[in-house]
């Protein structure tokens, strides 16, 4: 069974204090057969909900973005957070600075971009938005809740 | 009219700052065009045949006079002195320099406007009934609901990279003036048997190369679940919409392939799940929004008749007004379809004048119609003659609303890099031909729509008469379609047969209208006659 995962070193940005998972990251297909894996990768088109019965044994879910324009990974991430997943949710692949803020809102807390991002650009991108209109997977209070206390 | 509070303003200002920085990186050569493209597209900036085009959002088509003045100023300062109103109630400028784009967005932000999500595969600007809050036939003003959905869809983190663009229209009337069922989501605000207000959802309509009429997915969504249900519709689409083929990526294909019932079932499942997530805004937000759309202070006891001594005025007043809910008022349409003109274009001077007239005669408000005209929604009937005179002096009094001169045409090969054929010259020739022969009013309501390619930005599928530009061995060729409608009697037009060259298509339109006049029975519109007698006689007349 191949280790699909990014090595720890490729994780460029991380918003967690726990240790990096150093186990092999397996595909969804292998995960279904390999009941002791604790790190799994979701490709676009795969159903994140298939992981829900196993969330207490999973420490890391990688969501692959083969091209930045394929937005299925945003739904996968939110679905996992909505199901109570508290482990590491890592965006890998064609992850660009301009998507970081919305990825954070969908629940990603680690990023392993194919092309490393400029640190200053990352800081600017994450500081762009003063408020958020709607609820998502982060703990932001939507504007309409701010308005009505 | 809706007004920004500090939150709305802060979000738009943040966007301007972000874009200014991105555009600077591009101008400095730190971003390649490939890297910059998705960023500029998120801000409505397209690269066209000759220059950049900027599309500015006009939420639910409503503008204050200050906003209309600002749009005119942008046309003067940054473009060639005019702008183009679009079929999605927006405005676009065709001659923009990249160096100026951030300054334009800053100018827009000063009047609570922006170009956010006017392109890209995200939820686009939300459109509505152009007679909202004025028309005698509406249940409630649909715009507060559209505004709530505007907020929900702005920068929505899960739905910025959908399979394809996503368009929502909200109406609240049995009369559909917004092509509601030809949208990705069409919402009709309705009353149920218990007398409660809620939303009927139609999902999966659209034009483009595979036109579809949206089926009803849910009859009634309570108002305190409106956002959650919308979110469920979008999530099912984001997860399962096709991404393997750009031309099959719109939600209409998903709904069609799954079947409306199965799509609705999946939405229900997601909806049940999302209801537990507590994502719905407090109902108080809708209550906060509603007063912005409250009726202006209509006067009572006004005359319901205008001075009709001028026959030209009578023609205009009869054609270009719509019954108003308040006695003594009417909604007056300013046609941007002068004979031989470019449909939807307005000069800066005309925009300034329309803004001024909105202030003087219509409680400071005007609307962009999806038919590329402008409405003054609340005009005193007694003021109509004075209004008409001012419009006529400025060349804005064409009395041709919903006639064959009121053509919808996409930019076509004159501007658009995807075009097969020019749309604008064909529309100019048709309106000139019919006006010159004095046939326009004899034909009555006749909606003619022209697209320069299969993408159907000119809504040709929904025209009583539609024209589609195709490429035939390297020359421009035009197919003729008959029998479409975007209104409550929605239907898709059918192709008559082989296409025509440019002079040929103008003749062909005349041929089918001649047949209509010969065949029509009492009170029938072109569309009614076509529906009664069918395609065969028209084919016979065209190709016979
Ligand atoms: S219909 Fe085609 S030619 Fe016309 S604007 Fe759309 S893409 Fe361009």
XYZ file of C-alpha atoms and ligand atoms in Angstrom:
701
model
C 0.000 0.000 0.000
C 1.531 3.252 -1.127
C 2.023 6.222 1.111
C 0.287 8.960 -0.809
C 0.837 11.613 1.726
C 2.872 14.707 1.702
C 5.831 14.411 3.982
C 5.683 16.496 7.111
C 8.220 18.860 5.591
C 5.830 19.786 2.785
C 3.311 21.166 5.255
C 4.057 24.823 4.939
C 1.373 26.377 7.087
C -0.249 24.800 10.103
C -2.662 26.143 12.699
C -2.363 23.281 15.183
C -0.220 22.619 18.219
C -0.252 18.838 18.126
C 2.497 16.804 16.474
C 2.435 16.098 12.765
C 0.975 12.711 11.934
C 3.869 10.595 10.676
C 1.887 7.588 9.563
C 1.288 6.672 5.957
C -1.610 8.493 4.318
C -3.770 6.032 2.448
C -6.315 6.449 -0.301
C -10.037 6.218 0.408
C -10.084 2.872 -1.357
C -7.281 1.459 0.769
C -8.787 2.953 3.895
C -11.957 0.989 3.326
C -9.885 -2.220 3.464
C -7.213 -1.179 5.940
C -9.052 -0.583 9.138
C -6.062 0.549 11.232
C -4.934 3.501 9.095
C -5.242 6.896 10.796
C -4.467 9.193 7.886
C -6.421 9.282 4.652
C -6.541 11.323 1.492
C -9.726 12.415 -0.270
C -9.616 13.048 -3.993
C -12.196 15.235 -5.726
C -15.269 13.140 -6.407
C -14.792 10.901 -3.386
C -17.458 11.020 -0.705
C -16.171 12.543 2.523
C -19.218 11.141 4.314
C -17.818 7.614 3.913
C -15.298 8.549 6.615
C -17.844 9.667 9.170
C -18.236 6.279 10.940
C -14.450 6.168 11.442
C -13.656 9.704 12.515
C -12.540 8.792 16.045
C -9.654 6.733 14.654
C -8.540 9.336 12.087
C -5.911 11.927 12.966
C -5.336 13.438 9.539
C -7.431 13.935 6.442
C -5.723 15.306 3.389
C -7.977 16.868 0.789
C -6.341 17.002 -2.595
C -6.804 19.925 -4.972
C -5.266 18.689 -8.247
C -6.271 22.033 -9.782
C -7.321 25.036 -7.733
C -10.502 25.486 -9.780
C -11.974 22.175 -8.622
C -13.910 23.232 -5.534
C -15.254 19.894 -4.332
C -12.680 19.844 -1.544
C -14.360 22.816 0.139
C -17.542 20.801 0.630
C -15.551 17.742 1.757
C -13.836 19.810 4.426
C -16.997 21.390 5.774
C -18.808 18.068 5.842
C -16.053 16.563 7.994
C -16.042 19.478 10.398
C -19.847 19.406 10.577
C -19.556 15.748 11.548
C -17.331 16.772 14.438
C -13.937 15.838 13.015
C -11.313 17.562 15.156
C -8.152 16.105 13.633
C -5.911 17.779 11.107
C -7.563 18.800 7.852
C -4.859 19.459 5.336
C -5.270 21.014 1.887
C -2.699 19.623 -0.523
C -1.932 20.174 -4.189
C -2.652 23.300 -6.224
C -3.211 25.436 -3.151
C -2.649 29.127 -3.939
C -2.426 32.112 -1.639
C -5.699 33.536 -2.909
C -7.704 30.549 -1.666
C -6.214 30.375 1.818
C -8.820 32.519 3.544
C -11.800 30.563 2.218
C -10.057 27.259 2.923
C -9.595 28.322 6.523
C -13.295 29.134 6.694
C -14.169 25.653 5.432
C -12.181 24.081 8.232
C -8.703 23.461 6.835
C -6.016 23.950 9.437
C -2.924 22.830 7.512
C -1.660 23.539 4.030
C 0.819 21.686 1.866
C 0.929 23.598 -1.414
C 2.724 22.126 -4.434
C 4.475 25.451 -4.830
C 5.512 27.027 -1.535
C 3.773 30.324 -0.823
C 5.426 33.626 -0.043
C 5.147 34.182 3.693
C 4.287 37.871 3.409
C 1.562 37.124 0.840
C 0.096 34.535 3.196
C -0.071 37.030 6.004
C -1.765 39.622 3.797
C -4.233 37.092 2.417
C -5.301 35.865 5.829
C -5.757 39.414 7.099
C -7.868 40.625 4.161
C -11.391 40.150 5.481
C -12.605 42.142 8.461
C -15.891 40.183 8.748
C -17.749 37.232 7.274
C -21.238 37.294 5.858
C -22.216 33.694 6.476
C -21.612 30.785 8.795
C -19.083 28.137 7.766
C -16.801 25.674 9.552
C -14.723 28.237 11.444
C -15.853 30.052 14.565
C -16.445 33.372 12.803
C -19.617 35.155 13.863
C -21.556 36.045 10.701
C -22.303 39.701 10.052
C -26.028 39.119 10.502
C -25.401 37.780 13.989
C -23.169 40.738 14.806
C -25.985 43.031 13.726
C -28.515 41.393 15.962
C -26.301 40.699 18.934
C -33.337 51.211 -1.296
C -30.928 49.071 0.612
C -28.095 50.987 2.248
C -24.791 49.613 3.422
C -23.986 49.600 7.090
C -20.420 49.566 8.402
C -20.142 45.821 7.776
C -21.195 45.917 4.128
C -18.938 48.900 3.527
C -15.963 47.271 5.247
C -16.293 44.150 3.079
C -16.409 46.116 -0.161
C -13.508 48.333 0.907
C -11.474 45.236 1.790
C -12.119 43.861 -1.659
C -10.923 47.069 -3.317
C -7.694 46.998 -1.291
C -7.117 43.342 -2.117
C -7.629 43.906 -5.817
C -5.443 47.000 -5.875
C -2.607 44.936 -4.500
C -3.212 42.076 -6.947
C -3.388 44.401 -9.957
C -0.159 46.056 -8.837
C 1.553 42.666 -8.647
C 0.381 41.998 -12.215
C 1.538 45.415 -13.471
C 4.922 44.845 -11.805
C 5.234 41.515 -13.582
C 5.119 39.500 -10.356
C 1.990 37.684 -11.512
C 1.685 36.079 -14.932
C -1.530 36.585 -16.903
C -2.409 32.955 -16.069
C -2.039 33.586 -12.361
C -3.826 36.920 -12.525
C -6.768 35.720 -14.588
C -8.797 34.018 -11.817
C -8.187 37.010 -9.545
C -9.365 39.621 -12.031
C -12.323 37.423 -12.962
C -13.460 37.415 -9.328
C -13.679 41.192 -9.768
C -15.591 41.248 -13.018
C -12.604 42.124 -15.188
C -12.536 40.239 -18.495
C -10.025 40.456 -21.310
C -11.982 40.974 -24.525
C -11.018 41.304 -28.173
C -9.719 44.871 -27.917
C -9.449 45.815 -24.242
C -10.471 44.860 -20.724
C -14.174 44.804 -19.953
C -15.411 45.556 -16.436
C -18.802 44.280 -15.339
C -20.319 46.104 -12.396
C -22.988 44.446 -10.251
C -26.356 46.124 -9.842
C -27.982 44.006 -7.123
C -31.554 43.103 -8.161
C -31.240 45.840 -10.783
C -31.971 48.714 -8.378
C -30.016 51.982 -8.545
C -30.290 55.293 -6.721
C -29.760 58.448 -8.737
C -26.406 58.971 -6.993
C -25.333 55.529 -8.175
C -26.482 56.182 -11.725
C -24.544 59.472 -11.719
C -21.462 57.581 -10.516
C -21.836 55.040 -13.330
C -21.966 57.940 -15.789
C -18.845 59.480 -14.278
C -16.973 56.204 -14.666
C -17.976 56.074 -18.328
C -16.517 59.547 -18.827
C -13.421 59.176 -16.722
C -12.283 55.668 -17.621
C -14.166 54.537 -20.726
C -15.215 56.142 -23.988
C -18.180 58.001 -22.601
C -20.702 55.189 -22.539
C -21.698 51.976 -20.800
C -23.690 48.908 -21.719
C -26.591 47.583 -19.621
C -26.749 43.802 -19.685
C -29.371 41.061 -19.653
C -28.524 40.344 -16.016
C -29.379 43.886 -14.941
C -25.696 44.826 -14.659
C -23.625 47.395 -16.514
C -20.392 46.762 -18.327
C -17.678 49.013 -19.681
C -15.862 47.805 -22.758
C -12.735 49.959 -22.917
C -11.032 49.674 -19.556
C -7.296 49.918 -18.805
C -5.857 47.573 -16.214
C -4.067 50.526 -14.608
C -7.444 52.125 -13.857
C -9.363 49.085 -12.649
C -8.639 49.462 -8.927
C -9.506 53.179 -9.038
C -12.834 52.353 -10.677
C -13.623 49.843 -7.956
C -12.746 52.500 -5.363
C -15.080 54.997 -7.077
C -17.831 52.376 -7.049
C -17.299 51.591 -3.374
C -17.976 55.259 -2.571
C -21.549 54.775 -3.798
C -21.985 51.309 -2.268
C -21.296 49.429 -5.481
C -18.785 46.822 -6.632
C -17.904 44.236 -9.268
C -17.703 41.289 -6.884
C -18.746 37.925 -8.306
C -19.799 39.331 -11.672
C -17.708 36.612 -13.300
C -16.076 33.337 -12.355
C -17.623 30.015 -11.331
C -19.402 31.392 -8.299
C -22.840 32.672 -7.351
C -23.357 35.741 -9.506
C -25.232 38.928 -8.839
C -28.848 38.129 -7.958
C -31.488 39.465 -10.298
C -35.131 40.284 -9.700
C -38.330 41.705 -11.129
C -37.618 45.202 -12.499
C -41.079 46.326 -11.365
C -40.522 45.033 -7.819
C -42.235 47.141 -5.196
C -44.255 48.930 -7.865
C -46.229 46.450 -9.913
C -49.920 45.966 -9.231
C -49.630 42.184 -9.628
C -46.958 41.320 -7.069
C -47.509 39.528 -3.778
C -44.630 41.147 -1.865
C -41.504 43.024 -2.853
C -39.022 40.223 -3.707
C -35.925 42.355 -3.153
C -35.496 41.899 0.613
C -35.144 38.168 -0.065
C -32.728 38.854 -2.898
C -30.710 41.094 -0.567
C -30.566 38.390 2.094
C -29.292 35.961 -0.523
C -26.811 38.569 -1.760
C -25.255 38.653 1.668
C -25.279 34.879 2.017
C -23.658 34.352 -1.374
C -21.018 37.100 -1.080
C -17.591 35.485 -0.609
C -19.280 32.213 0.327
C -16.250 30.090 1.208
C -17.639 26.758 0.003
C -19.037 27.994 -3.292
C -16.325 30.120 -4.909
C -15.143 27.293 -7.207
C -18.349 25.684 -8.386
C -18.386 23.535 -11.530
C -19.683 26.593 -13.407
C -21.216 30.030 -12.900
C -24.451 30.171 -10.923
C -27.325 32.586 -11.420
C -30.249 33.181 -9.099
C -33.405 35.218 -9.754
C -36.049 36.111 -7.170
C -39.566 37.241 -8.066
C -42.905 37.414 -6.275
C -45.643 37.431 -8.875
C -47.465 35.093 -11.225
C -46.166 37.328 -13.972
C -42.528 36.490 -14.599
C -40.501 39.468 -15.789
C -37.131 38.064 -14.766
C -36.911 34.840 -16.822
C -37.031 33.135 -13.435
C -37.284 29.585 -14.748
C -34.297 30.044 -17.016
C -31.969 30.526 -14.045
C -29.868 28.014 -12.128
C -32.177 28.755 -9.209
C -35.418 30.623 -9.717
C -37.270 31.616 -6.572
C -40.878 32.745 -6.467
C -41.942 34.202 -3.131
C -45.437 32.802 -2.592
C -48.157 32.412 0.028
C -49.176 28.924 1.171
C -52.644 27.714 2.140
C -52.037 28.769 5.717
C -51.399 32.319 4.503
C -47.657 32.229 5.287
C -45.018 33.685 3.014
C -42.329 31.337 1.746
C -40.279 30.472 -1.301
C -40.958 28.126 -4.216
C -37.670 26.823 -5.605
C -37.180 26.047 -9.279
C -33.744 24.571 -9.948
C -31.842 23.707 -13.080
C -32.983 26.145 -15.725
C -30.675 27.879 -18.130
C -29.902 28.897 -21.658
C -26.530 28.239 -23.282
C -26.067 25.354 -25.680
C -28.481 23.060 -23.807
C -31.421 25.253 -22.800
C -33.637 23.902 -20.034
C -36.681 25.124 -18.121
C -36.200 24.722 -14.373
C -38.484 22.172 -12.716
C -40.139 22.912 -9.373
C -37.964 21.307 -6.700
C -39.821 22.436 -3.610
C -43.162 24.153 -3.400
C -42.620 25.977 -0.142
C -39.525 26.784 1.871
C -40.356 28.704 5.064
C -38.643 32.074 5.311
C -36.617 31.034 8.349
C -35.030 28.248 6.292
C -34.400 30.119 3.065
C -30.619 30.338 3.375
C -30.260 26.783 4.643
C -32.271 25.374 1.757
C -30.264 27.433 -0.750
C -27.085 26.118 0.821
C -28.321 22.538 0.421
C -29.113 23.125 -3.268
C -25.629 24.505 -3.819
C -23.810 21.848 -1.865
C -25.371 19.000 -3.835
C -24.360 20.832 -7.007
C -20.828 21.567 -5.841
C -20.265 17.937 -4.941
C -21.930 16.226 -7.870
C -22.108 18.731 -10.723
C -20.013 17.603 -13.684
C -16.515 18.970 -13.964
C -15.281 16.845 -16.856
C -16.819 19.007 -19.551
C -17.338 22.744 -19.344
C -20.465 22.477 -21.465
C -22.084 19.971 -19.138
C -21.128 21.660 -15.908
C -24.155 23.870 -15.244
C -26.618 22.647 -12.634
C -29.265 22.111 -15.319
C -27.274 19.102 -16.566
C -27.024 17.620 -13.058
C -30.746 18.055 -12.444
C -31.512 16.665 -15.879
C -29.226 13.638 -15.510
C -30.365 12.802 -11.976
C -33.974 13.681 -12.666
C -35.697 16.465 -10.762
C -37.083 14.070 -8.172
C -33.747 12.486 -7.305
C -32.039 15.882 -7.169
C -34.810 17.115 -4.867
C -34.370 14.050 -2.661
C -30.638 14.652 -2.314
C -31.280 18.298 -1.496
C -33.798 17.275 1.178
C -31.214 14.998 2.756
C -28.569 17.717 2.800
C -31.164 20.228 3.999
C -32.133 18.035 6.958
C -28.464 17.793 7.873
C -27.800 21.508 7.483
C -30.817 22.487 9.580
C -28.902 21.050 12.540
C -25.880 23.181 11.756
C -27.511 26.470 12.678
C -26.394 28.384 9.603
C -29.659 30.270 9.067
C -29.532 34.035 9.689
C -31.784 35.326 12.458
C -35.214 36.292 11.100
C -34.499 39.728 12.524
C -32.093 40.245 9.609
C -34.920 39.988 7.109
C -36.893 42.411 9.263
C -33.900 44.771 9.270
C -33.668 44.632 5.470
C -37.379 45.049 4.692
C -37.817 48.725 5.681
C -35.154 49.685 3.121
C -37.604 48.530 0.479
C -40.696 50.056 2.067
C -43.021 52.058 -0.165
C -41.948 55.657 -0.682
C -44.430 58.290 0.479
C -47.005 57.941 -2.282
C -49.474 60.810 -2.422
C -53.183 60.095 -2.287
C -55.870 61.553 -4.501
C -53.723 62.018 -7.602
C -55.221 62.202 -11.080
C -55.171 58.830 -12.851
C -55.156 60.373 -16.302
C -52.464 62.436 -18.034
C -52.976 65.227 -20.532
C -53.159 63.266 -23.786
C -53.149 66.059 -26.341
C -49.982 64.908 -28.127
C -50.375 61.737 -30.226
C -46.670 60.868 -29.949
C -46.973 61.062 -26.199
C -49.987 58.761 -26.254
C -48.053 56.141 -28.197
C -45.160 56.303 -25.755
C -47.348 56.303 -22.642
C -49.355 53.335 -23.862
C -46.300 51.290 -24.773
C -43.762 52.176 -22.143
C -45.633 52.106 -18.852
C -46.708 49.358 -16.477
C -49.665 49.460 -14.047
C -48.642 50.564 -10.561
C -50.040 49.411 -7.247
C -50.561 52.987 -6.015
C -53.417 54.917 -7.684
C -52.139 57.855 -9.715
C -48.693 56.296 -10.278
C -47.146 54.239 -13.031
C -43.780 52.680 -13.870
C -42.231 54.333 -16.911
C -39.719 52.546 -19.096
C -36.886 54.440 -20.749
C -36.058 52.517 -23.889
C -32.352 52.051 -24.637
C -33.342 50.732 -28.045
C -33.435 53.738 -30.361
C -34.019 52.653 -33.939
C -30.653 51.668 -35.397
C -28.894 51.981 -32.038
C -26.919 49.498 -29.973
C -29.276 47.686 -27.589
C -28.526 48.575 -23.969
C -25.913 51.243 -24.621
C -26.223 54.585 -22.864
C -23.931 57.582 -23.030
C -22.699 59.298 -19.897
C -24.975 62.271 -20.668
C -27.976 59.966 -20.961
C -27.087 58.261 -17.698
C -26.813 61.618 -15.947
C -30.191 62.624 -17.353
C -31.826 59.352 -16.286
C -30.379 59.825 -12.808
C -31.755 63.335 -12.641
C -35.187 62.226 -13.845
C -35.199 59.414 -11.281
C -34.622 62.040 -8.616
C -37.178 64.434 -9.976
C -39.973 61.998 -10.827
C -39.379 58.613 -9.190
C -38.373 58.940 -5.536
C -34.677 58.866 -6.391
C -34.763 55.354 -7.799
C -34.355 53.598 -11.121
C -33.982 50.026 -12.256
C -32.092 48.134 -14.911
C -34.315 45.693 -16.814
C -33.027 42.379 -18.109
C -34.288 43.568 -21.476
C -31.569 46.250 -21.295
C -33.836 49.193 -20.659
C -34.208 51.456 -17.614
C -37.319 51.840 -15.467
C -38.436 54.781 -13.395
C -40.581 52.713 -11.036
C -42.794 55.301 -9.317
C -43.862 58.135 -11.611
C -47.006 60.221 -11.117
C -49.257 59.691 -14.106
C -49.809 63.443 -14.206
C -46.044 63.938 -14.622
C -45.764 61.641 -17.621
C -46.072 64.340 -20.328
C -43.288 66.430 -18.765
C -41.109 63.363 -18.306
C -41.727 62.261 -21.863
C -40.756 65.662 -23.259
C -37.431 65.597 -21.433
C -36.740 62.073 -22.617
C -37.663 62.908 -26.188
C -35.256 65.868 -26.181
C -32.462 63.464 -25.233
C -33.374 60.763 -27.755
C -34.617 58.468 -25.002
C -38.311 58.309 -25.791
C -38.478 55.414 -28.246
C -42.037 54.100 -27.708
C -41.061 50.500 -28.330
C -41.126 48.481 -25.126
C -41.739 44.780 -25.918
C -42.009 45.485 -29.645
C -39.825 44.111 -32.411
C -37.539 47.135 -31.963
C -36.956 46.240 -28.298
C -34.321 43.694 -29.253
C -32.046 41.942 -26.791
C -28.653 41.456 -28.407
C -25.416 40.212 -26.906
C -22.186 42.106 -27.702
C -21.315 39.545 -30.384
C -18.306 39.696 -32.651
C -17.927 43.444 -32.206
C -16.531 42.823 -28.717
C -16.696 39.220 -27.627
C -13.849 36.811 -28.265
C -16.177 33.795 -28.263
C -18.507 35.101 -30.950
C -19.224 33.458 -34.297
C -21.078 36.397 -35.719
C -22.009 39.994 -35.075
C -25.256 40.599 -33.203
C -25.392 44.371 -33.030
C -25.528 45.147 -36.782
C -28.275 42.583 -37.278
C -30.325 44.132 -34.514
C -29.736 47.597 -35.968
C -30.890 46.517 -39.414
C -34.008 44.819 -38.087
C -35.137 47.792 -36.036
C -34.407 50.143 -38.949
C -36.312 47.974 -41.418
C -39.446 47.677 -39.281
C -39.402 51.287 -38.154
C -38.970 52.543 -41.732
C -41.924 50.487 -42.925
C -44.074 51.582 -39.987
C -44.739 47.979 -39.012
C -43.573 48.013 -35.412
C -46.811 48.817 -33.649
C -48.942 46.766 -35.990
C -46.965 43.718 -34.810
C -47.679 44.362 -31.148
C -45.745 42.432 -28.512
C -42.894 40.643 -30.240
C -39.747 39.757 -28.343
C -36.749 39.302 -30.590
C -33.429 38.139 -29.132
C -30.037 37.706 -30.767
C -26.949 35.792 -29.608
C -23.611 35.830 -31.406
C -22.862 32.235 -30.464
C -24.325 29.173 -28.781
C -23.564 30.557 -25.318
C -26.849 32.394 -25.660
C -26.062 35.595 -23.745
C -28.685 37.231 -25.982
C -31.333 34.710 -24.801
C -32.221 33.618 -28.350
C -33.901 30.431 -27.044
C -36.380 32.575 -25.153
C -37.296 34.911 -28.007
C -40.670 34.842 -29.702
C -38.200 35.186 -32.544
C -34.613 34.169 -31.820
C -31.501 34.616 -33.909
C -28.309 32.659 -33.354
C -25.004 33.528 -34.985
C -23.089 30.496 -36.238
C -19.892 30.060 -38.146
C -20.421 28.515 -41.545
C -17.152 27.751 -43.284
C -15.593 30.910 -41.936
C -18.462 33.256 -42.771
C -21.091 34.634 -40.451
C -24.385 32.835 -40.686
C -27.614 33.175 -38.736
C -30.132 30.579 -37.649
C -33.725 31.606 -37.063
C -35.730 30.266 -34.107
C -39.412 30.671 -33.291
C -41.663 30.207 -30.303
C -39.578 30.895 -27.206
C -40.709 32.733 -24.103
C -38.992 33.681 -20.867
C -42.195 34.763 -19.155
C -44.683 32.770 -17.070
C -45.652 30.927 -20.268
C -42.005 29.866 -20.579
C -40.982 27.801 -23.617
C -37.884 27.176 -25.707
C -37.698 28.349 -29.297
C -37.144 25.913 -32.153
C -34.863 26.305 -35.165
C -36.724 26.857 -38.432
C -34.182 25.201 -40.719
C -31.052 26.178 -42.640
C -29.436 29.495 -41.675
C -29.237 32.780 -43.535
C -26.567 35.322 -44.374
C -26.813 38.808 -42.890
C -29.237 40.392 -45.374
C -31.074 37.062 -45.554
C -31.834 36.933 -41.826
C -33.395 40.389 -41.878
C -35.608 39.299 -44.789
C -36.463 36.084 -42.976
C -37.703 38.002 -39.938
C -39.911 40.039 -42.239
C -41.227 36.880 -43.896
C -42.321 35.297 -40.614
C -43.914 38.497 -39.357
C -45.828 38.877 -42.661
C -47.176 35.379 -42.194
C -48.199 36.214 -38.649
C -50.153 39.259 -39.786
C -51.897 37.217 -42.458
C -52.769 34.407 -40.047
C -53.431 36.074 -36.720
C -56.790 35.950 -35.042
C -58.242 38.508 -32.644
C -55.782 39.751 -30.110
C -53.159 37.108 -30.825
C -49.517 37.960 -30.309
C -46.931 36.537 -32.697
C -46.198 33.871 -30.109
C -49.853 32.871 -29.796
C -50.276 32.512 -33.541
C -47.115 30.430 -33.758
C -48.339 28.179 -30.962
C -51.693 27.749 -32.669
C -50.563 27.096 -36.245
C -47.188 25.484 -35.538
C -43.866 25.613 -37.339
C -44.917 24.167 -40.707
C -46.493 27.259 -42.287
C -43.505 29.353 -41.227
C -41.113 26.844 -42.786
C -43.146 26.858 -45.929
C -42.993 30.657 -46.108
C -39.247 30.693 -45.470
C -38.002 27.822 -47.551
C -41.132 26.866 -49.517
S -23.614 34.789 -26.833
Fe -21.548 34.265 -27.471
S -20.961 36.009 -28.753
Fe -22.665 36.690 -27.500
S -21.698 37.622 -25.725
Fe -22.211 35.495 -25.214
S -20.335 34.398 -25.605
Fe -20.147 36.355 -26.680
